[in-house]
Amino acid sequence: MRYVSPGRDYERDSRYLTTRITADGRDGFPVEPGRYRLVVARACPWASRAVVVRRLLGLEEALPMAVAGPTHDDRSWTFDLDPGGRDPVLGIERLQEAYLARDPGYDRGITVPAIVDVPTGQVVTNDFARITLDLSLEWAAYHREGAPDLYPRALRPEIDAVNEVVYEEVNNGVYRAGFAGSQEAYASAYGRLFARLDRLTERLGASRYLVGDTITEADVRLFTTLVRFDAVYHGHFKCNRRKLAETPVLWAYARDLFQTPGFGDTVDFDHIKRHYYLVHDDINPTGIVPAGPDLSGWLAPHGREALGGRPFGDGTPPAPVSAGERVPPDHTPLPS
């Protein structure tokens, strides 16, 4: 959801369903393997966070996933990738149906990620920021052996602080620029975005990861914006001071993560481009989807190992992606 008016900044509708799925079930929804369905769209950066975290933690069997198509209309994301255009478990054509099952008068954003209670067909939560933290904390009993600690207790204050500024000035900053309602609003968003990217460049020039010496929740949240930068944000959202590929430190950092199991193997550039260039017809009224950029650079050596750090700490990489969840090879560059 977005709000734009002349002379005003972009405002994100943040009225989420904040019910939580917890180990003790205090909100009425206990963690139970197989009970819930994580609904995502690979096009969406907010949903992509949940896809990455779920895979890193090995929650594929405990929390099955439904993937919506890359485009939607004013009503909802749709399950047009599935046979007959229906999710095979929920039996619905549109995610909107699960929101209305929860609240027939629901008038907020039909957003992904959303976790649906399969027995009732109702959305439990679409609070994307909380979902990934709860996957780390509340679903711990079902993590794979060797799963990384993405939200280590000792580092939580620093992770939270980094996440707050990255959300405001980078994750949401690209949208502020892209949907600005005036030249002044755009200039402000553009300035804030690149000022923060400059500070992140300084931070990552001396450290392989954002917080500590292993991958954390902070890296997941920054990655999902960086991986979309050259494909859509640079041109489509006018975030064009320079491309990510022209920013050596951030480009190497993003490639390092992309080449780490659990990150790049979840990315679908075809879905990403079709979503932004087709759905945002106010920005791109022709509906033309660019052919570029060249994606082969994502697999180039990054050299970040020289900074030390271990991506999974004392843990191990996740197993290869299951056949049913693989991104088509022509939609993303994948290591051999």
Coordinates of C-alpha atoms in Angstrom, one line a residue:
M1 CA 0.0 0.0 0.0
R2 CA 1.2 3.5 -0.6
Y3 CA 0.1 7.1 -0.2
V4 CA 1.4 9.8 -2.5
S5 CA 0.2 13.4 -2.8
P6 CA 1.9 16.5 -4.3
G7 CA 4.6 17.9 -2.0
R8 CA 4.4 14.9 0.4
D9 CA 6.6 11.9 1.1
Y10 CA 5.7 8.4 0.3
E11 CA 4.0 6.8 3.3
R12 CA 3.8 3.0 3.8
D13 CA 0.6 1.5 5.3
S14 CA 2.0 -0.2 8.4
R15 CA -1.3 -1.4 9.9
Y16 CA -0.3 -5.1 10.0
L17 CA -2.0 -8.0 11.6
T18 CA 0.3 -8.4 14.6
T19 CA -1.0 -11.7 16.0
R20 CA 2.1 -13.9 16.7
I21 CA 2.7 -17.6 16.3
T22 CA 4.7 -18.6 19.4
A23 CA 6.1 -21.6 21.1
D24 CA 3.7 -21.2 24.0
G25 CA 0.7 -20.2 21.9
R26 CA -0.1 -17.1 24.0
D27 CA -1.9 -15.4 21.1
G28 CA -3.9 -18.6 20.4
F29 CA -1.6 -19.8 17.7
P30 CA 1.1 -22.3 18.9
V31 CA 4.0 -23.3 16.7
E32 CA 2.9 -26.6 15.1
P33 CA 4.8 -28.1 12.2
G34 CA 2.5 -28.4 9.1
R35 CA -0.3 -26.3 10.6
Y36 CA 0.5 -23.0 8.8
R37 CA 1.4 -21.9 5.3
L38 CA 3.8 -19.1 4.6
V39 CA 2.5 -17.2 1.6
V40 CA 5.2 -15.2 -0.3
A41 CA 6.0 -13.7 -3.7
R42 CA 9.6 -13.9 -4.8
A43 CA 9.1 -10.4 -6.3
C44 CA 8.6 -8.8 -3.0
P45 CA 11.6 -7.8 -0.8
W46 CA 9.7 -8.0 2.4
A47 CA 8.5 -11.5 1.6
S48 CA 12.0 -12.5 0.4
R49 CA 13.3 -11.9 3.9
A50 CA 11.1 -14.7 5.1
V51 CA 12.1 -17.0 2.3
V52 CA 15.8 -16.6 3.1
V53 CA 15.4 -17.0 6.8
R54 CA 13.1 -20.0 6.4
R55 CA 15.7 -21.7 4.2
L56 CA 18.7 -20.8 6.4
L57 CA 17.0 -22.2 9.4
G58 CA 15.8 -25.3 7.6
L59 CA 12.1 -24.8 8.3
E60 CA 10.9 -26.0 4.9
E61 CA 9.0 -29.0 6.2
A62 CA 7.7 -27.4 9.4
L63 CA 6.4 -24.3 7.6
P64 CA 5.4 -25.1 4.0
M65 CA 5.4 -22.3 1.5
A66 CA 3.0 -21.0 -1.1
V67 CA 4.4 -18.8 -3.9
A68 CA 2.2 -16.2 -5.5
G69 CA 2.8 -14.9 -9.0
P70 CA 4.9 -11.8 -9.6
T71 CA 2.0 -9.5 -10.5
H72 CA -1.3 -8.5 -8.9
D73 CA -4.1 -6.1 -9.3
D74 CA -5.8 -3.8 -6.8
R75 CA -7.5 -6.7 -5.1
S76 CA -4.7 -9.1 -4.3
W77 CA -1.8 -11.3 -5.1
T78 CA -2.9 -14.4 -7.0
F79 CA -1.8 -18.0 -7.2
D80 CA -1.5 -18.1 -11.0
L81 CA 1.7 -20.2 -10.8
D82 CA -0.3 -23.1 -9.5
P83 CA -2.4 -25.5 -11.7
G84 CA -5.8 -24.1 -12.1
G85 CA -4.7 -20.8 -10.5
R86 CA -5.4 -22.1 -7.0
D87 CA -3.1 -22.8 -4.1
P88 CA -3.2 -26.6 -3.8
V89 CA -3.4 -26.5 0.0
L90 CA -5.5 -23.4 0.8
G91 CA -7.8 -23.9 -2.3
I92 CA -7.9 -20.2 -3.0
E93 CA -7.2 -18.1 -6.1
R94 CA -6.3 -14.9 -4.3
L95 CA -4.6 -14.2 -1.0
Q96 CA -7.4 -11.7 -0.4
E97 CA -9.6 -14.6 0.5
A98 CA -7.5 -15.6 3.5
Y99 CA -7.5 -12.0 4.8
L100 CA -11.3 -11.8 4.4
A101 CA -11.7 -15.2 6.2
R102 CA -9.9 -13.6 9.1
D103 CA -11.9 -10.3 8.9
P104 CA -14.8 -9.9 6.4
G105 CA -14.4 -6.1 6.8
Y106 CA -10.6 -6.1 6.3
D107 CA -9.6 -2.8 4.6
R108 CA -5.8 -2.8 4.9
G109 CA -3.1 -4.0 2.6
I110 CA -3.2 -7.5 1.2
T111 CA 0.5 -8.0 1.7
V112 CA 3.1 -10.7 1.6
P113 CA 4.6 -12.4 3.5
A114 CA 1.5 -13.7 5.3
I115 CA 1.2 -16.8 7.4
V116 CA -2.1 -18.6 7.0
D117 CA -3.7 -21.0 9.5
V118 CA -4.5 -23.9 7.2
P119 CA -7.4 -25.4 9.3
T120 CA -9.3 -22.1 9.2
G121 CA -7.9 -20.6 6.1
Q122 CA -7.3 -17.3 7.9
V123 CA -4.3 -15.1 7.8
V124 CA -2.7 -15.1 11.3
T125 CA -0.1 -12.4 10.6
N126 CA 1.5 -10.3 7.9
D127 CA 3.9 -8.4 10.3
F128 CA 6.9 -9.0 8.1
A129 CA 9.5 -7.6 10.6
R130 CA 8.2 -9.8 13.4
I131 CA 7.8 -12.9 11.2
T132 CA 11.5 -13.5 10.6
L133 CA 12.4 -12.8 14.2
D134 CA 9.8 -15.3 15.4
L135 CA 11.1 -17.9 12.9
S136 CA 14.5 -17.6 14.7
L137 CA 13.1 -17.5 18.2
E138 CA 9.8 -19.2 18.4
W139 CA 10.4 -22.0 15.8
A140 CA 13.8 -23.0 17.3
A141 CA 12.6 -26.5 18.1
Y142 CA 12.2 -27.2 14.4
H143 CA 15.4 -25.6 13.1
R144 CA 17.7 -27.9 11.1
E145 CA 20.9 -29.3 12.7
G146 CA 23.6 -26.7 12.1
A147 CA 21.2 -23.8 11.6
P148 CA 22.8 -20.4 12.2
D149 CA 21.9 -18.1 15.0
L150 CA 20.5 -15.1 13.0
Y151 CA 19.5 -13.1 16.1
P152 CA 22.1 -13.9 18.8
R153 CA 21.1 -12.5 22.2
A154 CA 24.3 -10.6 22.8
L155 CA 24.0 -8.7 19.5
R156 CA 20.3 -8.0 19.5
P157 CA 20.6 -4.3 20.5
E158 CA 23.1 -3.6 17.7
I159 CA 21.1 -5.7 15.2
D160 CA 17.9 -3.8 16.1
A161 CA 19.7 -0.4 15.8
V162 CA 21.1 -1.3 12.4
N163 CA 17.8 -2.7 11.2
E164 CA 16.0 0.5 12.2
V165 CA 18.1 2.8 10.1
V166 CA 18.4 0.4 7.2
Y167 CA 14.6 0.0 7.1
E168 CA 14.0 3.8 7.2
E169 CA 16.6 4.9 4.8
V170 CA 17.4 2.0 2.5
N171 CA 14.6 -0.7 2.5
N172 CA 11.9 1.9 2.5
G173 CA 14.1 4.7 1.2
V174 CA 14.1 3.3 -2.3
Y175 CA 10.3 3.4 -2.2
R176 CA 10.3 7.0 -0.9
A177 CA 12.3 8.0 -4.0
G178 CA 10.3 5.9 -6.4
F179 CA 6.9 7.1 -5.3
A180 CA 7.8 10.6 -4.3
G181 CA 5.0 13.1 -4.9
S182 CA 7.2 16.1 -5.7
Q183 CA 10.7 17.0 -6.8
E184 CA 11.4 18.1 -3.2
A185 CA 10.3 14.8 -1.7
Y186 CA 12.3 12.9 -4.2
A187 CA 15.4 14.9 -3.6
S188 CA 15.1 14.3 0.2
A189 CA 14.6 10.6 -0.2
Y190 CA 17.5 10.3 -2.7
G191 CA 19.8 12.2 -0.4
R192 CA 18.9 10.1 2.6
L193 CA 19.2 6.8 0.7
F194 CA 22.7 7.5 -0.6
A195 CA 24.0 9.0 2.6
R196 CA 23.1 5.8 4.4
L197 CA 24.6 3.7 1.6
D198 CA 27.8 5.7 2.0
R199 CA 27.8 5.0 5.8
L200 CA 27.1 1.3 5.2
T201 CA 30.0 1.2 2.7
E202 CA 32.3 2.6 5.5
R203 CA 31.0 0.0 7.9
L204 CA 31.4 -2.9 5.5
G205 CA 34.8 -1.9 4.3
A206 CA 36.3 -3.3 7.5
S207 CA 33.7 -6.0 8.4
R208 CA 32.5 -8.9 6.3
Y209 CA 29.0 -8.7 7.8
L210 CA 26.9 -5.9 9.3
V211 CA 27.0 -7.1 12.9
G212 CA 29.5 -9.6 14.3
D213 CA 31.4 -12.1 12.3
T214 CA 28.5 -14.2 11.0
I215 CA 25.3 -13.7 9.0
T216 CA 22.5 -12.2 11.1
E217 CA 19.0 -10.9 10.5
A218 CA 20.6 -7.5 9.7
D219 CA 22.3 -9.0 6.6
V220 CA 19.1 -10.6 5.4
R221 CA 17.3 -7.3 5.6
L222 CA 19.9 -5.3 3.7
F223 CA 20.4 -8.1 1.1
T224 CA 16.9 -8.1 -0.2
T225 CA 17.1 -4.5 -1.2
L226 CA 20.6 -4.6 -2.6
V227 CA 19.8 -7.6 -4.8
R228 CA 17.0 -5.6 -6.5
F229 CA 19.0 -2.4 -6.8
D230 CA 20.4 -2.6 -10.3
A231 CA 17.4 -4.6 -11.7
V232 CA 14.7 -2.2 -10.6
Y233 CA 15.6 0.5 -8.1
H234 CA 18.4 2.2 -10.1
G235 CA 16.2 3.0 -13.1
H236 CA 12.6 2.4 -12.2
F237 CA 12.8 4.2 -8.8
K238 CA 15.3 6.8 -10.0
C239 CA 17.9 5.8 -7.4
N240 CA 20.6 6.4 -10.0
R241 CA 23.6 8.1 -8.4
R242 CA 25.4 4.9 -9.4
K243 CA 24.6 1.3 -9.8
L244 CA 25.3 -1.2 -7.1
A245 CA 27.8 -2.8 -9.5
E246 CA 29.7 0.5 -9.5
T247 CA 30.0 0.6 -5.7
P248 CA 32.8 -1.8 -5.0
V249 CA 32.3 -2.5 -1.3
L250 CA 28.5 -3.0 -1.4
W251 CA 28.7 -4.9 -4.7
A252 CA 31.3 -7.3 -3.2
Y253 CA 29.2 -7.7 0.0
A254 CA 26.0 -8.4 -2.0
R255 CA 27.8 -11.0 -4.1
D256 CA 29.2 -12.6 -1.0
L257 CA 25.7 -13.1 0.3
F258 CA 24.3 -14.0 -3.0
Q259 CA 26.8 -16.8 -3.4
T260 CA 26.0 -18.1 0.2
P261 CA 23.5 -21.0 0.2
G262 CA 20.1 -19.7 1.3
F263 CA 20.4 -16.3 -0.4
G264 CA 21.0 -16.3 -4.1
D265 CA 19.2 -19.6 -4.6
T266 CA 16.0 -17.9 -3.5
V267 CA 16.2 -15.0 -5.9
D268 CA 14.0 -14.8 -9.0
F269 CA 15.1 -11.8 -11.1
D270 CA 12.4 -12.5 -13.7
H271 CA 9.6 -12.2 -11.0
I272 CA 11.3 -9.1 -9.6
K273 CA 11.4 -7.2 -12.9
R274 CA 7.9 -8.2 -14.0
H275 CA 6.4 -7.2 -10.7
Y276 CA 7.9 -3.7 -10.5
Y277 CA 7.7 -2.8 -14.2
L278 CA 4.2 -4.2 -14.8
V279 CA 2.4 -3.5 -11.5
H280 CA 3.7 0.1 -11.1
D281 CA 1.9 1.3 -14.2
D282 CA 1.8 4.9 -12.9
I283 CA 5.7 4.9 -13.1
N284 CA 6.0 2.7 -16.2
P285 CA 2.8 3.2 -18.2
T286 CA 4.2 1.3 -21.3
G287 CA 4.5 -1.9 -19.3
I288 CA 7.9 -2.6 -21.0
V289 CA 10.1 -4.9 -18.9
P290 CA 13.8 -4.2 -19.4
A291 CA 15.9 -7.0 -20.8
G292 CA 18.9 -6.2 -18.6
P293 CA 20.9 -6.0 -16.6
D294 CA 23.5 -8.7 -17.2
L295 CA 23.3 -11.0 -14.2
S296 CA 26.5 -13.0 -14.7
G297 CA 28.4 -10.6 -12.4
W298 CA 26.6 -12.0 -9.4
L299 CA 28.8 -15.1 -9.6
A300 CA 32.1 -13.2 -9.9
P301 CA 34.6 -13.7 -7.1
H302 CA 34.1 -11.2 -4.3
G303 CA 37.2 -11.5 -2.1
R304 CA 35.3 -10.8 1.1
E305 CA 36.9 -13.9 2.7
A306 CA 39.9 -11.8 3.4
L307 CA 37.9 -9.9 6.0
G308 CA 37.5 -13.1 8.1
G309 CA 34.2 -14.1 9.5
R310 CA 32.3 -17.4 9.0
P311 CA 28.8 -17.1 7.4
F312 CA 27.2 -19.8 9.5
G313 CA 29.4 -19.5 12.6
D314 CA 29.7 -23.0 14.2
G315 CA 26.8 -24.2 12.0
T316 CA 26.6 -25.5 8.4
P317 CA 25.1 -24.4 5.1
P318 CA 21.6 -25.5 4.3
A319 CA 21.0 -28.5 2.1
P320 CA 20.4 -27.9 -1.6
V321 CA 17.0 -26.4 -2.5
S322 CA 14.3 -29.0 -2.9
A323 CA 13.0 -29.6 -6.4
G324 CA 9.6 -28.1 -5.7
E325 CA 11.1 -24.8 -4.5
R326 CA 13.9 -24.2 -7.1
V327 CA 14.0 -21.0 -8.9
P328 CA 14.0 -21.7 -12.7
P329 CA 17.6 -21.5 -13.9
D330 CA 16.8 -18.9 -16.6
H331 CA 15.5 -16.6 -13.8
T332 CA 18.7 -16.3 -11.8
P333 CA 22.4 -17.1 -12.1
L334 CA 23.2 -20.1 -9.9
P335 CA 26.6 -21.5 -9.0
S336 CA 27.3 -24.8 -10.6

